[in-house]
Coordinates of C-alpha atoms in Angstrom, one line a residue:
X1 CA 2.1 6.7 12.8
X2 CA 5.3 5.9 10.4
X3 CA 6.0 2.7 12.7
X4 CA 2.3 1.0 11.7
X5 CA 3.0 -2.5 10.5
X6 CA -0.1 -2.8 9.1
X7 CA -0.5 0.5 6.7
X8 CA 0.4 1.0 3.3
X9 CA 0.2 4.9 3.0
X10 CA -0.2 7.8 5.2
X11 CA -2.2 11.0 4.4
X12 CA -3.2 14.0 6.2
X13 CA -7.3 14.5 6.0
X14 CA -8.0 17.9 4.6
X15 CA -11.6 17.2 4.3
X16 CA -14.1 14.5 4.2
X17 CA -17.3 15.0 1.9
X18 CA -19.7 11.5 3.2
X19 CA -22.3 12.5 1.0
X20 CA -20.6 14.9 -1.7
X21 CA -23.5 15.7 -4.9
X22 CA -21.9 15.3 -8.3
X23 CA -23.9 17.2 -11.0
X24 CA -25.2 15.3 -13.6
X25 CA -23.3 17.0 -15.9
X26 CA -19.8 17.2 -17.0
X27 CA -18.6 20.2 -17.0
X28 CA -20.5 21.3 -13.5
X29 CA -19.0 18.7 -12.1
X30 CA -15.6 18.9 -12.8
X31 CA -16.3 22.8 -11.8
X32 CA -17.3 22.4 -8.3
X33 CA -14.3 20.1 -7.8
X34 CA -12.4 23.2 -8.8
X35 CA -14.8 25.6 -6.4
X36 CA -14.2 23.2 -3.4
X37 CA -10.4 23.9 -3.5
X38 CA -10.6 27.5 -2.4
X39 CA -13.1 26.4 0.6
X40 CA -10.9 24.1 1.6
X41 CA -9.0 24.3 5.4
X42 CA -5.5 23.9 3.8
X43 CA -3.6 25.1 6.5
X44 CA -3.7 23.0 9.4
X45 CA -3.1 19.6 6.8
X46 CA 0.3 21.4 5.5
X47 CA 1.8 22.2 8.7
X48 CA 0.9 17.8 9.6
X49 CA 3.1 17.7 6.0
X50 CA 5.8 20.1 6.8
X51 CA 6.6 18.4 10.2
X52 CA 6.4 15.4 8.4
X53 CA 9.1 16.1 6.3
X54 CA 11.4 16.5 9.2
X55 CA 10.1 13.0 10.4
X56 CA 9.8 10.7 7.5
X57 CA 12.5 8.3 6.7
X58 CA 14.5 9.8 3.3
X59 CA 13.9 7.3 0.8
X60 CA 17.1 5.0 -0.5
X61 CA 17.8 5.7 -4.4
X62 CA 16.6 2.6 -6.3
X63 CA 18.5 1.8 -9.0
X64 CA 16.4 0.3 -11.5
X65 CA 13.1 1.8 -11.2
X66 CA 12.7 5.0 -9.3
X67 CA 10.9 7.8 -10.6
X68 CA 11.6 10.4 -7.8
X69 CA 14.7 11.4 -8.3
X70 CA 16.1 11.9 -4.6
X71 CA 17.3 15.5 -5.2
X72 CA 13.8 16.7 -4.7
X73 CA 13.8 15.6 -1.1
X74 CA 17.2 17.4 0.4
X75 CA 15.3 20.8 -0.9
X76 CA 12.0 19.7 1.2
X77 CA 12.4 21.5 4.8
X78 CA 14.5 24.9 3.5
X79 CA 12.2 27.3 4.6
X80 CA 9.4 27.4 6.8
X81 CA 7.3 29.3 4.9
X82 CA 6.9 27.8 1.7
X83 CA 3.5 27.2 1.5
X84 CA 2.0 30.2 0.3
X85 CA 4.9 32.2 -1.2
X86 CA 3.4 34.5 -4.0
X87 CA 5.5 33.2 -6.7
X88 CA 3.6 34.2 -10.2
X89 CA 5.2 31.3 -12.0
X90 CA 2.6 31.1 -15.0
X91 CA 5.0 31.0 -17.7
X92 CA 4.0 27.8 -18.4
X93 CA 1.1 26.4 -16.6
X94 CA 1.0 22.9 -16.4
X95 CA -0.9 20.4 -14.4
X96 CA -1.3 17.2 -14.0
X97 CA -3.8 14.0 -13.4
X98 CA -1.7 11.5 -12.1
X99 CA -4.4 8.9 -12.2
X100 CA -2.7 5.3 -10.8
X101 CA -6.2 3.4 -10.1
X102 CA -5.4 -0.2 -9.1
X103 CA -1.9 -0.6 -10.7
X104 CA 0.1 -2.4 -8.0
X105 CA 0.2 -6.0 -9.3
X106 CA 0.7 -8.4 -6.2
X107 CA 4.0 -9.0 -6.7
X108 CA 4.9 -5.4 -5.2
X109 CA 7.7 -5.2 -7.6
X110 CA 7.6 -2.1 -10.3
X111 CA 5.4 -0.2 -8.5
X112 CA 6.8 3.3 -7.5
X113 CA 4.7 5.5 -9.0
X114 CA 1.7 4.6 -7.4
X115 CA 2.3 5.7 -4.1
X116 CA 0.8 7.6 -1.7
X117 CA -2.9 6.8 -1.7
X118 CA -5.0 5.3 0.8
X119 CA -6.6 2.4 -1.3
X120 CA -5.0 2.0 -4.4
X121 CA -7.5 -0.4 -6.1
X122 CA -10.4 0.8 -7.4
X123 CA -13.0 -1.0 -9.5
X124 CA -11.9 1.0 -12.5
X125 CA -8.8 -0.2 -13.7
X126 CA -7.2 3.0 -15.5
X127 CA -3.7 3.0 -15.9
X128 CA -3.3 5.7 -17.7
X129 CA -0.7 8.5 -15.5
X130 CA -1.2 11.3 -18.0
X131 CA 0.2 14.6 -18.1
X132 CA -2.0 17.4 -19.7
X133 CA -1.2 20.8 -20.0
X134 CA -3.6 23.0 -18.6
X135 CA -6.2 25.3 -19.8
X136 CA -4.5 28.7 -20.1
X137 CA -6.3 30.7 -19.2
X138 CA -5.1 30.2 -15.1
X139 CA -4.0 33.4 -15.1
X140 CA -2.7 35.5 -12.0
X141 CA -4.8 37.6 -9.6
X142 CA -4.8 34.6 -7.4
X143 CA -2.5 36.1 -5.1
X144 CA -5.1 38.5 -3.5
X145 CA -6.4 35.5 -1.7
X146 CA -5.5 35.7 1.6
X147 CA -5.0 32.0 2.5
X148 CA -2.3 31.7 -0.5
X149 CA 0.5 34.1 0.8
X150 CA 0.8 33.9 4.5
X151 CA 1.4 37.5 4.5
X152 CA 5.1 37.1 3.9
X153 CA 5.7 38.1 0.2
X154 CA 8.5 40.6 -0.7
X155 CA 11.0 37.1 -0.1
X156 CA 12.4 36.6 -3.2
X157 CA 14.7 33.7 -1.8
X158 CA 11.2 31.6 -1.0
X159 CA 10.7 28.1 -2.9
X160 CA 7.8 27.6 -5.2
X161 CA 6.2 24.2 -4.4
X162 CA 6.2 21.6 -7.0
X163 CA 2.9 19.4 -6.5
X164 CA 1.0 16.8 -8.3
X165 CA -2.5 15.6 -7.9
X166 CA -3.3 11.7 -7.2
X167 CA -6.8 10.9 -8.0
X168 CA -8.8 7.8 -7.4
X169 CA -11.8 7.0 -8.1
X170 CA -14.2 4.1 -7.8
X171 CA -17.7 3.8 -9.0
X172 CA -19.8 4.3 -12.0
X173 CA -21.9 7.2 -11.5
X174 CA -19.8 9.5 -12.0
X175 CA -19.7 11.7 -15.5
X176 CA -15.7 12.2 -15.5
X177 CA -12.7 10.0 -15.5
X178 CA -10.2 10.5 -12.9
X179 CA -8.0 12.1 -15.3
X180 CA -10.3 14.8 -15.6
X181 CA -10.9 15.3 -12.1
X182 CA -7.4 15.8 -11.3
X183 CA -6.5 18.0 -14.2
X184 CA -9.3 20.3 -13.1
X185 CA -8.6 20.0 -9.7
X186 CA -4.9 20.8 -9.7
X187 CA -5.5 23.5 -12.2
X188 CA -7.4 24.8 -9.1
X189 CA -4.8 24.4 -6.3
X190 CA -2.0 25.8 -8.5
X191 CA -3.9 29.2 -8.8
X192 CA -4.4 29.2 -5.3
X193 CA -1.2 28.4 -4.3
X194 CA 0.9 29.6 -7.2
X195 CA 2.2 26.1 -6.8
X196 CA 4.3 24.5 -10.0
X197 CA 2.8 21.3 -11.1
X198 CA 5.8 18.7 -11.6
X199 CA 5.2 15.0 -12.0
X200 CA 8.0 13.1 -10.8
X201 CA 9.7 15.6 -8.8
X202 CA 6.8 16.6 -6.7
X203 CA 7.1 18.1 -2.7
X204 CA 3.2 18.0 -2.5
X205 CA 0.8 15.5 -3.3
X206 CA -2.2 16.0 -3.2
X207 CA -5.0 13.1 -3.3
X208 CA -8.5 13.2 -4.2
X209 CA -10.1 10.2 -3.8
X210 CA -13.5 9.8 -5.0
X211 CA -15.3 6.4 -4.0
X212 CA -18.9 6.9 -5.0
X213 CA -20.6 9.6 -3.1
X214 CA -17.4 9.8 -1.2
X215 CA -15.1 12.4 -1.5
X216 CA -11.6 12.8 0.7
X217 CA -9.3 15.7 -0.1
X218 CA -5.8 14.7 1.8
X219 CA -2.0 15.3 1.3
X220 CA 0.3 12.7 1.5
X221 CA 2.7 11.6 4.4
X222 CA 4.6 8.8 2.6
X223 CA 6.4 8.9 -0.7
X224 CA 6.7 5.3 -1.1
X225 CA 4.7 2.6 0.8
X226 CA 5.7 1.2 4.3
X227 CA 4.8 -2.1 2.6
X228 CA 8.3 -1.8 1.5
X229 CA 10.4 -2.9 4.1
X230 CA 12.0 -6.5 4.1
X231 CA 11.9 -8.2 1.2
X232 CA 15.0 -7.6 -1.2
X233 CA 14.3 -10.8 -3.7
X234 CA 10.7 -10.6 -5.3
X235 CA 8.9 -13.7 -6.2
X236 CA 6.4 -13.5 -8.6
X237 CA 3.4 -13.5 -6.0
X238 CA 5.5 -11.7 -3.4
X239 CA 3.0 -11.1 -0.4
X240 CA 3.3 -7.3 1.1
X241 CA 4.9 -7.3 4.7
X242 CA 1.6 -5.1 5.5
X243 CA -0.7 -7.8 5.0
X244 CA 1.3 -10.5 6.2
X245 CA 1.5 -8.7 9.5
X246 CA -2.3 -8.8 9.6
X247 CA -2.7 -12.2 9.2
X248 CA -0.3 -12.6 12.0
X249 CA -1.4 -10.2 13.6
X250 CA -5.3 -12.2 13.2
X251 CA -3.9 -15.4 14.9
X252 CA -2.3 -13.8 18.1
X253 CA 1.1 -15.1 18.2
X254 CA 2.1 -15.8 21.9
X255 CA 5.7 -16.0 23.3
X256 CA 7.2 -19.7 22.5
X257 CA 4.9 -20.4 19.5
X258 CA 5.9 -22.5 16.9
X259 CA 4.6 -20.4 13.8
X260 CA 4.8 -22.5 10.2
X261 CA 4.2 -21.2 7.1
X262 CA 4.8 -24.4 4.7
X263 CA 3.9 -22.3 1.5
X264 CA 6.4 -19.3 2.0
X265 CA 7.1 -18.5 -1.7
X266 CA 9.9 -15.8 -0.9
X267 CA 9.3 -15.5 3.0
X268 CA 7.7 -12.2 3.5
X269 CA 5.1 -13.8 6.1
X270 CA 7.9 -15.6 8.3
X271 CA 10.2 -12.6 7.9
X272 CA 7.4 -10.3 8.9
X273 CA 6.8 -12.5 11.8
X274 CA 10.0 -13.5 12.9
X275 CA 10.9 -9.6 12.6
X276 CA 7.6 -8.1 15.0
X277 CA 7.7 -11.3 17.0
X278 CA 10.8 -12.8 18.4
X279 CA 9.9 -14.4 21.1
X280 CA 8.0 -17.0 18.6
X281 CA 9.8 -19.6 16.7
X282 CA 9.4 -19.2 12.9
X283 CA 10.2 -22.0 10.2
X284 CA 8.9 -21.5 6.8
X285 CA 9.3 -24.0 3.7
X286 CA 8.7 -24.3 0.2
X287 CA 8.8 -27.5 -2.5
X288 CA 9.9 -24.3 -5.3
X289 CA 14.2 -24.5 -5.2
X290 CA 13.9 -21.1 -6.4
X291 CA 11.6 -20.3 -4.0
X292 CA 13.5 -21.3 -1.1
X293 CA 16.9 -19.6 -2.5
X294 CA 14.6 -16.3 -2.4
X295 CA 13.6 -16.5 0.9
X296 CA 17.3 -17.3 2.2
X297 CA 18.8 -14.5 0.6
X298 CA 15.7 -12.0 2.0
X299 CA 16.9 -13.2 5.4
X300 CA 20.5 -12.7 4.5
X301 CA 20.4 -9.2 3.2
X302 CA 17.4 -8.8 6.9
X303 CA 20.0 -9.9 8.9
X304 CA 23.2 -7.1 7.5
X305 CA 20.6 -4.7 7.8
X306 CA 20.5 -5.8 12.0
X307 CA 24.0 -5.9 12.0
X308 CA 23.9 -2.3 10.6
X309 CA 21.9 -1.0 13.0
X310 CA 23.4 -2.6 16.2
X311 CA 26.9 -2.2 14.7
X312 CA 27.6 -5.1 17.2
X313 CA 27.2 -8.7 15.6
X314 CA 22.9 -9.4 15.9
X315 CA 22.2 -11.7 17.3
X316 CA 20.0 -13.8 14.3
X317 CA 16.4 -13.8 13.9
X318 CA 14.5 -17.1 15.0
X319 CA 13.8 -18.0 11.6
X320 CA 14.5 -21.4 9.4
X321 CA 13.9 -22.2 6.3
X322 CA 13.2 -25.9 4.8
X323 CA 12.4 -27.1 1.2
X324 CA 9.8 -29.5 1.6
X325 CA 6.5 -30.7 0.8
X326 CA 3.2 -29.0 1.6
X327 CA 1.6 -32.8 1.7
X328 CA 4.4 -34.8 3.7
X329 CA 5.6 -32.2 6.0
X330 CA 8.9 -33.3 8.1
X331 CA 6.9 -32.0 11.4
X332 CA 6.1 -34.1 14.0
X333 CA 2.3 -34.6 14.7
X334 CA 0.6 -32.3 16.7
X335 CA 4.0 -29.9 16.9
X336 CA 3.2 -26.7 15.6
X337 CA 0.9 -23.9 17.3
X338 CA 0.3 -21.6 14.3
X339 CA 0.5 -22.3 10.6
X340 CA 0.2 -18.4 8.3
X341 CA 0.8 -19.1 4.6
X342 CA -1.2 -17.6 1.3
X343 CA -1.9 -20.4 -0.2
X344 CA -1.8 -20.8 -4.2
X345 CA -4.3 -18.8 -5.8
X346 CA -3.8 -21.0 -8.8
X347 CA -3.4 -17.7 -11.2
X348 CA 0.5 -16.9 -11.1
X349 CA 1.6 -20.4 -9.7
X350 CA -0.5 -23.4 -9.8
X351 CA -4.1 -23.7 -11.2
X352 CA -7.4 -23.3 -9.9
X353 CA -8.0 -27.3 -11.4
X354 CA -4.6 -28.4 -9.2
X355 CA -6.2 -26.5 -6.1
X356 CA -8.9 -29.1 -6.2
X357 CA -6.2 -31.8 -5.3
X358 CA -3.8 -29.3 -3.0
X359 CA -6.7 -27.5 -0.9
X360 CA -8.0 -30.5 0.8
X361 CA -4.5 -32.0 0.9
X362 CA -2.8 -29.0 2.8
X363 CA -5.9 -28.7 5.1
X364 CA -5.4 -32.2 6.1
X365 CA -1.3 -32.2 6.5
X366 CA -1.8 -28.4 8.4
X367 CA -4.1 -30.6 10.8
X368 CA -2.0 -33.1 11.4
X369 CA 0.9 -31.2 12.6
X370 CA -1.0 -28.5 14.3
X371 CA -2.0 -29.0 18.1
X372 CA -5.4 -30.2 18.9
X373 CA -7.4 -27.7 20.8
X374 CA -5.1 -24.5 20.4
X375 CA -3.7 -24.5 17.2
X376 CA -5.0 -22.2 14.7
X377 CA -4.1 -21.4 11.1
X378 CA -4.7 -18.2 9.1
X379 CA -4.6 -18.7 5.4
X380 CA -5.0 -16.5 3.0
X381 CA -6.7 -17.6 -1.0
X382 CA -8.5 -15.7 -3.8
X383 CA -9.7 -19.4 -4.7
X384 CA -12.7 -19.1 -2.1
X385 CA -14.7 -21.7 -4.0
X386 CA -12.1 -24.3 -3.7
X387 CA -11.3 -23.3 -0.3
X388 CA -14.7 -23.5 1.0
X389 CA -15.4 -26.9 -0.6
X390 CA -11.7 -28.1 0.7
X391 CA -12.8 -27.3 4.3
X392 CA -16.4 -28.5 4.5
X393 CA -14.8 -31.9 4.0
X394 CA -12.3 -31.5 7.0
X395 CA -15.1 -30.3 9.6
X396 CA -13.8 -33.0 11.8
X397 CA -10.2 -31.3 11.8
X398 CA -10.9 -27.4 11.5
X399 CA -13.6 -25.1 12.6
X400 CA -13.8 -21.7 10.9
X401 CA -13.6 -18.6 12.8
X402 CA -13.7 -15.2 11.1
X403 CA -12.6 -14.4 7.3
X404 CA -11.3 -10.9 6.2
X405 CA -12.0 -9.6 3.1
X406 CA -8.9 -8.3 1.4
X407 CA -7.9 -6.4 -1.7
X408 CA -4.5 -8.2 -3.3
X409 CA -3.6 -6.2 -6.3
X410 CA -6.7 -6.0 -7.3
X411 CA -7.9 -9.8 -6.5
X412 CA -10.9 -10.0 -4.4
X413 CA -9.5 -12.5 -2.3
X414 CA -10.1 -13.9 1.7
X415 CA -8.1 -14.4 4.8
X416 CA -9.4 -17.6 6.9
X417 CA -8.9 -18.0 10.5
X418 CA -8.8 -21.7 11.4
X419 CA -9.2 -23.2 14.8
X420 CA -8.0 -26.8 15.4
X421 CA -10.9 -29.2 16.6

């Protein structure tokens, strides 16, 4: 599951409430959420997360901005039996609501401490990771529940379990904020696990995310996202490698196909493709210097990483790079098989009132160099008024096949597959 190209985060399932009924009021609401965590089936979720831990790749210190400090993770697989341990630490009982709703801006840059959660971006955009201390009165007695030691007390040398609790939440008919929720939530699970709530240097997180009438209760498999995985030099509208394997993925690359992307900003699509599918021929170009530089050094620092690995010299990746431009491509007509880019959404680069000149331009160059009959493009645009209005002019040249909704930091935006006339 850690080798998906297409998934962000991982997380165990603990339980799935389809149609879970929030009380209209506060305070019951926020108390079944703590009820539920004693009926939960914990078990079975933490033995997925402690053979995880033995499987997942140890994350590589960051330098600039990394909140998990790596010491945390050498402590992870000590002891097998550190889930339950009866540890009374209520000295100080804290807890936490680490609420990171829709903070991952596009560019995939500063955004370590939101990981872990299925979908990130809710409609609520609270950015607000706050730590509270708890009520106090989480006192012990706890410990007579059978589910929280697994029999094996009386070992003093057992590790209390830091944990924090994620929560996301989307919708508006709810009476709490997500802060609240996963305050009163991991309140709950500390009693029943005698857990120590710890921010930054968790070994458990929990999620709880709350979409609607939707609740999932799950623990997560990934500390940072598998998003993360070629690009060393961020533009500022860096695509994540998890999406640009989708759109690839969308236009079924076969063996020998020439694969363009004339708008690669800092190359994650080309990389992405050149990396999952050698036997295709990958060039990618940009008119932005800078841009270009980017995407040259991404496949620099991609390529010492090969050599790494083989520890024999790598042989390359089939992948050039060109500063061009997107309306007078150096491509002869009719050349190309496949053409992947996300084109400008005219907020970070460009403007939605350029768009109006680019968008039909593009579609018309893409045409031109893309081969009648099989070609196909996949393009990717928040600007989905533009785009539309772009391609009803170039029926003659493209026919529309399916669009994907997608969620790009929080931009309702569309992937297009395009199929040469």
């Amino acid at each position: 599951v850690h080798r998906l190209r297409s998934v962000d985060n991982l997380f165990v399932v603990v339980q799935e409430f389809k149609e879970y009924q929030f009380k209209e009021n506060k305070e019951d609401a926020l108390k079944d959420l703590e009820d539920l965590v004693k009926k939960l089936p914990w078990t079975d979720p933490l033995k997925v997360w402690e053979l995880n831990n033995s499987l997942k790749k140890k994350k590589t210190k960051r330098k600039k901005h990394n909140l998990h400090s790596t010491a945390s993770k050498e402590k992870l697989n000590d002891d097998g039996e550190e889930e339950g341990t009866d540890q009374k630490d209520t000295s100080k009982q804290e807890d936490c609501a680490q609420n990171a709703v829709g903070v991952e801006p596009s560019s995939g840059q500063d955004t370590e401490e939101t990981q872990g959660v299925a979908s990130r971006n809710g409609e609520e955009e609270e950015e607000d990771n706050e730590q509270s201390d708890a009520k106090d009165e989480l006192q012990g007695g706890s410990g007579s529940d059978p589910k929280a030691g697994d029999g094996k007390t009386g070992e003093g040398d057992a590790k209390v379990l830091k944990f924090r609790v994620t929560c996301n939440r989307a919708g508006d008919k709810h009476s709490f904020t997500s802060n609240e929720a996963a305050r009163d939530f991991g309140g709950a699970v500390q009693e029943h696990f005698q857990w120590k709530a710890d921010m930054t240097n968790f070994d458990v997180e929990v999620l709880l995310n709350i979409h609607n009438n939707e609740v999932v209760v799950g623990i997560a498999l990934t500390e940072e996202s598998l998003h993360r995985r070629n690009i060393t030099h961020f533009g500022p509208t860096t695509l994540r490698s998890t999406l640009a394997y989708g759109m690839l993925r969308l236009c079924d690359p076969q063996p020998t196909d020439i694969i363009v992307d004339p708008m690669c900003g800092t190359g994650a699509i080309p990389i992405e493709g050149a990396t999952e599918w050698p036997s295709c021929y990958h060039i990618a170009g940009d008119n932005n210097p800078q841009a270009v530089k980017r995407a040259a050094n991404n496949i620099c620092s991609l390529l010492k990483k090969n050599e790494n690995k083989e520890s024999s010299p790598s042989q390359g990746i089939p992948l050039d790079i060109i500063q061009w431009d997107i309306c007078n491509l150096p491509l002869r007509t009719g050349s190309v098989d496949v053409i992947v880019t996300d084109m400008p959404f005219g907020k970070r680069i460009g403007s939605k009132k350029k768009n109006w000149d680019l968008y039909p331009a593009c579609l018309m160059e893409m045409g031109r160099i893309c081969t009648p009959g099989t070609g196909r493009a996949v393009l990717l645009t928040q600007d989905k008024k533009c785009f539309a209005k772009a391609l009803s002019r170039m029926g003659h040249i493209w026919r529309k096949g399916q669009t994907v909704w997608v969620n790009v930091g929080g931009l309702h935006a569309a992937v297009y597959l395009l199929k040469r006339t």
